[in-house]
Amino acid sequence: MIEFDQVSKVYGGRAAVDNVSLRFNEGAFTVLIGTSGSGKSTTLKMINRLVEHDSGRILLSGKPIRDYPLQALRRQMGYAIQSIGLFPHWTVAQNIATVPALLKWPKARIAARIDELLALLGLDPAQFRGRYPHELSGGQQQRVGVARALAADPAVLLMDEPFGALDPVTRAALQQEMRRIHQLLGRTIVLVTHDIDEALQLADHLVLMDNGRVVQQGTPLQLLTQPENAFVRDFFGRSELGVRLLSLRTVGEYLRPDERLSGEGVVAHLTLREALSHFVERQCDRLPVVTGEGEACGVLHFRDLLENMPEANRAPAP
Ligand SMILES: Nc1ncnc2c1ncn2[C@@H]1O[C@H](COP(=O)(O)OP(=O)(O)OP(=O)(O)O)[C@@H](O)[C@H]1O
Ligand SMILES: [Mg+2]
């Protein structure tokens, strides 16, 4: 667990991070979101001491981060960032192997890990492992950056807008991959983004920052449905609130379990937003629902989807 206790960072007399107290729980996927210049990257970089905090305390597993040898601290933390490129004169494989090589993994293990990660991130190992960064597109470079951060299977993953340069399709695939990796490996992840939908989709714990301070933190659902002030409400967009709520709720929560309907079923763990596109595509107002194993388990009514969204309906007019 990583804990910030009244942490500040001052640049030229101005607080970039202003008396922030935060907890990044072990195994949690925390997303920092906020306006440009609100202190998100600075907060992230203070965790691995790329930026030193000026006051307050930052603890890792209960111990101040300054009490760890710097290299030992950094090796526990994978770091992926949009703008810090890969080492230009190293191949993709060498880039990914940076930390495993430092840790003196056997060569065969490193080679296997490189191929495993490339495949995981949708890059054909045979085609990509020997290329140099300038032979990759921006999005491919980003994926290699993410692979490098994951390489030594670090306990903590710090990611600063890691998917920024990707097209929506690749981006969605990588987001799903991150969620899967998170669920699979149970790593502590802190990710910075300014993409609201990305934040809502990925976060267990969402932290909204403005002007160096934490404005509100909680689950995505809490921030959407119980905004503490107008800034939070406006940030998440009043007009899009309904649709965003749909993406946080699943078909399983809204189906009528006693009903059955013939036809191709939608899976209960889909989000309501995904179900909505099925309604539109099929031009119907009821959908049969099936479990992950394909067994019928109820019916989703379009009407229920609207009626059970009181918060969305109550969203104040702009
Ligand atoms: N090295 C630095 N020297 C001086 N000021 C800095 C430095 N790094 C950041 N700042 C300032 O600190 C504030 C917070 O910056 P930070 O990079 O943390 O914001 P951010 O939330 O990540 O923004 P963005 O979404 O634009 O990336 C900004 O006002 C920025 O200008
Ligand atoms: Mg930033």
XYZ file of C-alpha atoms and ligand atoms in Angstrom:
350
model
C 0.000 0.000 0.000
C 1.181 3.495 -0.834
C 0.134 6.349 1.373
C 0.434 10.114 0.907
C 0.224 12.075 4.110
C -0.128 15.835 3.590
C 2.267 15.831 0.684
C 3.225 19.009 -1.160
C 5.486 19.903 -4.052
C 6.316 23.507 -4.761
C 7.762 24.900 -7.988
C 8.888 28.527 -7.973
C 6.703 29.410 -5.006
C 3.599 27.736 -6.465
C 2.264 24.440 -5.151
C 1.984 21.879 -7.953
C 0.704 19.419 -5.376
C -0.864 20.998 -2.350
C -1.175 19.103 0.928
C -2.501 15.927 -0.610
C -3.427 12.888 1.467
C -4.187 9.728 -0.468
C -4.084 5.967 -0.201
C -3.279 3.645 -3.050
C -4.451 0.341 -1.705
C -2.612 -2.857 -2.441
C -4.072 -4.513 -5.490
C -6.303 -1.539 -6.311
C -6.536 0.139 -9.697
C -6.404 3.841 -8.887
C -6.921 6.438 -11.591
C -5.882 10.069 -11.217
C -7.882 12.408 -13.377
C -8.210 16.169 -13.533
C -7.669 19.331 -15.462
C -4.379 20.026 -17.194
C -1.765 21.228 -14.728
C -3.710 19.914 -11.729
C -0.721 17.946 -10.403
C -1.479 14.403 -11.602
C 1.903 13.658 -13.171
C 3.734 15.291 -10.297
C 1.801 13.101 -7.861
C 2.676 9.990 -9.853
C 6.358 10.869 -10.184
C 6.708 11.469 -6.469
C 5.834 7.799 -5.904
C 9.029 6.553 -7.572
C 11.002 9.677 -6.644
C 11.415 10.968 -10.158
C 10.195 14.072 -8.376
C 11.052 14.605 -4.707
C 8.281 15.810 -2.441
C 8.958 18.944 -0.411
C 6.849 18.208 2.619
C 4.630 15.550 4.101
C 5.305 11.831 3.983
C 4.997 9.153 1.320
C 4.954 5.602 2.655
C 5.353 2.325 0.820
C 4.264 -0.655 2.902
C 4.364 1.601 5.954
C 7.944 2.807 5.384
C 8.919 6.261 4.055
C 9.987 5.904 0.430
C 13.203 7.761 1.208
C 14.224 4.937 3.537
C 14.438 2.532 0.564
C 17.560 2.500 -1.598
C 16.475 4.346 -4.738
C 17.170 1.462 -7.135
C 15.338 -1.013 -4.933
C 12.350 1.336 -4.807
C 12.260 1.824 -8.574
C 12.639 -1.858 -9.358
C 9.437 -2.562 -7.485
C 7.674 -0.082 -9.719
C 7.020 -0.342 -13.423
C 6.728 3.039 -15.069
C 5.121 3.784 -18.399
C 4.712 7.261 -19.719
C 3.532 8.648 -22.987
C 6.325 11.080 -23.673
C 9.384 9.268 -22.321
C 10.350 7.273 -25.328
C 12.114 4.028 -25.653
C 15.879 3.855 -25.819
C 16.363 4.707 -29.496
C 19.428 2.563 -30.164
C 18.006 -0.517 -28.513
C 15.706 -2.999 -30.179
C 12.194 -3.595 -28.951
C 13.423 -6.747 -27.203
C 16.282 -4.917 -25.491
C 13.945 -2.154 -24.402
C 11.485 -4.574 -22.865
C 14.324 -6.483 -21.208
C 15.718 -3.427 -19.399
C 14.672 -4.365 -15.875
C 14.881 -8.167 -16.202
C 18.444 -7.689 -17.461
C 19.253 -5.479 -14.462
C 17.822 -8.205 -12.266
C 20.077 -10.708 -14.066
C 17.327 -13.035 -15.183
C 18.614 -15.997 -17.252
C 18.626 -15.223 -20.989
C 16.026 -17.840 -21.869
C 13.611 -16.491 -19.289
C 14.062 -12.955 -20.593
C 13.478 -14.067 -24.188
C 10.327 -15.935 -23.216
C 9.054 -12.952 -21.248
C 9.632 -10.587 -24.185
C 7.602 -12.761 -26.527
C 4.876 -13.258 -23.945
C 4.492 -9.504 -23.433
C 4.598 -8.647 -27.122
C 1.826 -11.148 -27.762
C -0.140 -9.826 -24.803
C 0.003 -6.324 -26.261
C -0.957 -7.430 -29.726
C 2.456 -7.187 -31.386
C 3.662 -10.249 -33.273
C 6.935 -11.193 -31.524
C 8.643 -12.509 -34.645
C 7.914 -9.297 -36.477
C 8.634 -6.786 -33.742
C 11.257 -8.019 -31.322
C 14.203 -7.003 -33.501
C 12.912 -3.613 -34.615
C 14.166 -0.259 -33.432
C 11.812 2.357 -31.986
C 11.979 4.554 -35.097
C 10.615 1.608 -37.076
C 7.398 1.623 -35.019
C 4.274 3.751 -35.137
C 3.523 5.953 -32.134
C 0.910 3.538 -30.840
C 3.246 0.580 -31.240
C 5.926 2.466 -29.322
C 3.443 3.063 -26.541
C 2.614 -0.592 -26.365
C 6.293 -1.463 -26.124
C 6.534 1.117 -23.332
C 3.739 -0.633 -21.470
C 5.427 -4.005 -22.065
C 8.658 -2.612 -20.655
C 6.842 -1.415 -17.538
C 5.274 -4.832 -17.051
C 8.412 -6.819 -17.832
C 9.694 -7.726 -14.384
C 6.185 -8.142 -13.052
C 6.538 -5.232 -10.612
C 4.379 -4.948 -7.516
C 3.386 -1.425 -8.482
C 2.639 -0.075 -11.937
C 2.731 3.676 -12.530
C 1.277 4.819 -15.833
C 1.009 8.357 -17.117
C -1.404 8.555 -20.054
C 0.018 5.343 -21.461
C -2.585 5.036 -24.197
C -2.637 8.642 -25.318
C -1.448 8.139 -28.893
C -3.649 5.180 -29.689
C -6.706 5.036 -31.937
C -9.987 4.294 -30.138
C -10.070 0.631 -31.173
C -6.528 -0.224 -30.057
C -7.036 1.899 -27.004
C -10.156 0.016 -25.971
C -8.367 -3.287 -26.529
C -5.442 -2.188 -24.371
C -7.745 -0.888 -21.654
C -9.408 -4.269 -21.541
C -5.997 -5.875 -21.449
C -4.993 -3.669 -18.506
C -8.101 -4.645 -16.590
C -7.404 -8.287 -17.333
C -3.777 -7.997 -16.267
C -4.913 -6.242 -13.134
C -7.449 -8.901 -12.249
C -5.043 -11.667 -13.123
C -1.960 -10.404 -11.326
C -3.579 -8.272 -8.640
C -0.942 -5.567 -9.046
C -1.283 -2.118 -7.535
C -1.823 0.220 -10.450
C -1.853 4.014 -10.502
C -2.808 5.461 -13.865
C -3.072 9.087 -14.930
C -5.456 10.011 -17.695
C -7.548 12.905 -18.840
C -9.961 10.612 -20.640
C -13.096 10.382 -18.517
C -14.420 7.214 -20.091
C -11.074 5.510 -19.691
C -11.016 6.528 -16.038
C -14.539 5.274 -15.396
C -13.824 2.008 -17.107
C -10.553 1.217 -15.392
C -10.747 2.656 -11.896
C -11.608 0.851 -8.708
C -10.707 4.073 -7.009
C -10.976 7.382 -8.814
C -9.217 10.553 -7.666
C -10.239 13.861 -9.181
C -7.616 16.603 -8.875
C -7.745 20.306 -9.499
C -5.132 22.924 -8.810
C -2.829 20.608 -6.871
C -5.556 19.314 -4.615
C -7.822 16.313 -4.420
C -11.363 17.522 -5.071
C -13.083 14.182 -4.530
C -12.162 10.516 -4.463
C -14.188 7.325 -4.382
C -15.565 4.734 -6.746
C -16.499 5.944 -10.243
C -20.151 5.437 -9.359
C -19.800 7.628 -6.257
C -18.194 10.456 -8.182
C -20.896 10.321 -10.827
C -23.903 9.965 -8.555
C -22.735 11.797 -5.440
C -20.595 14.676 -6.692
C -19.478 16.784 -3.742
C -19.664 20.035 -5.638
C -20.368 21.692 -8.970
C -16.791 21.218 -10.162
C -17.100 17.441 -9.879
C -20.512 17.460 -11.551
C -19.311 19.629 -14.409
C -16.104 17.686 -14.823
C -17.946 14.457 -15.528
C -20.338 16.247 -17.840
C -23.946 16.678 -16.904
C -25.268 15.896 -20.314
C -23.347 12.647 -20.654
C -24.070 11.435 -17.158
C -26.772 8.990 -18.196
C -24.648 7.280 -20.783
C -21.666 7.140 -18.436
C -23.755 5.522 -15.741
C -24.811 2.936 -18.273
C -21.198 1.952 -18.743
C -20.776 1.304 -15.018
C -23.746 -0.996 -14.627
C -24.248 -4.491 -15.911
C -27.110 -6.285 -17.584
C -27.091 -8.738 -14.668
C -28.149 -5.988 -12.264
C -31.179 -5.036 -14.337
C -32.552 -8.211 -15.849
C -35.875 -9.767 -14.879
C -34.748 -13.201 -13.702
C -38.153 -14.924 -13.939
C -38.735 -14.188 -17.603
C -37.521 -16.033 -20.691
C -37.367 -14.988 -24.304
C -36.173 -16.815 -27.386
C -33.445 -15.454 -29.595
C -29.754 -14.861 -29.267
C -28.939 -13.899 -25.692
C -26.747 -11.080 -24.468
C -24.337 -12.022 -21.707
C -25.227 -10.857 -18.197
C -21.833 -9.285 -17.523
C -22.103 -6.848 -20.437
C -22.490 -3.232 -19.436
C -25.812 -1.532 -19.996
C -24.056 0.663 -22.508
C -23.168 -2.402 -24.548
C -26.705 -3.721 -24.130
C -27.988 -0.408 -25.421
C -26.196 -0.942 -28.707
C -27.826 -4.373 -28.964
C -31.258 -2.790 -28.494
C -30.465 -0.295 -31.215
C -28.994 -2.874 -33.560
C -31.850 -5.321 -33.179
C -34.554 -2.661 -33.014
C -36.252 -4.358 -30.107
C -37.296 -3.462 -26.572
C -36.473 -6.742 -24.832
C -33.358 -8.902 -24.921
C -32.881 -12.474 -23.705
C -29.995 -12.691 -21.232
C -27.632 -15.603 -20.753
C -24.921 -16.444 -18.241
C -21.265 -16.651 -19.183
C -21.873 -20.365 -19.767
C -24.678 -19.589 -22.188
C -27.627 -20.569 -19.999
C -30.763 -18.432 -20.123
C -31.037 -16.355 -16.958
C -33.603 -13.666 -17.643
C -34.793 -10.859 -19.855
C -33.619 -7.255 -20.069
C -36.341 -4.673 -20.743
C -35.364 -1.420 -22.373
C -37.880 0.347 -20.148
C -36.205 -0.912 -16.949
C -32.972 0.496 -18.140
C -34.468 3.966 -18.201
C -36.626 3.700 -15.110
C -33.846 2.428 -12.929
C -31.654 5.375 -13.720
C -33.053 7.959 -11.334
C -29.722 9.739 -10.967
C -29.419 10.051 -14.707
C -32.942 11.369 -15.096
C -32.402 13.823 -12.313
C -29.244 15.185 -13.874
C -29.764 18.925 -13.702
C -30.280 20.760 -16.925
C -27.200 22.635 -18.076
N 9.677 20.652 -13.375
C 8.785 21.622 -13.193
N 9.162 22.891 -12.984
C 8.261 23.870 -12.751
N 6.930 23.673 -12.729
C 6.481 22.438 -12.936
C 7.377 21.344 -13.175
N 6.640 20.228 -13.333
C 5.366 20.603 -13.216
N 5.255 21.916 -12.963
C 4.006 22.652 -12.760
O 3.255 21.975 -11.768
C 1.882 21.964 -12.104
C 1.370 20.545 -12.150
O 1.979 19.868 -13.223
P 1.658 18.365 -13.590
O 2.569 17.965 -14.675
O 1.685 17.559 -12.348
O 0.158 18.480 -14.121
P -0.791 17.396 -14.792
O -2.006 17.310 -13.945
O -0.032 16.146 -15.016
O -1.190 18.099 -16.178
P -1.429 17.487 -17.663
O -2.790 16.889 -17.649
O -1.351 18.694 -18.535
O -0.350 16.489 -17.925
C 1.751 22.707 -13.412
O 1.343 24.019 -13.151
C 3.155 22.673 -13.987
O 3.402 23.796 -14.778
Mg 0.576 15.130 -16.781
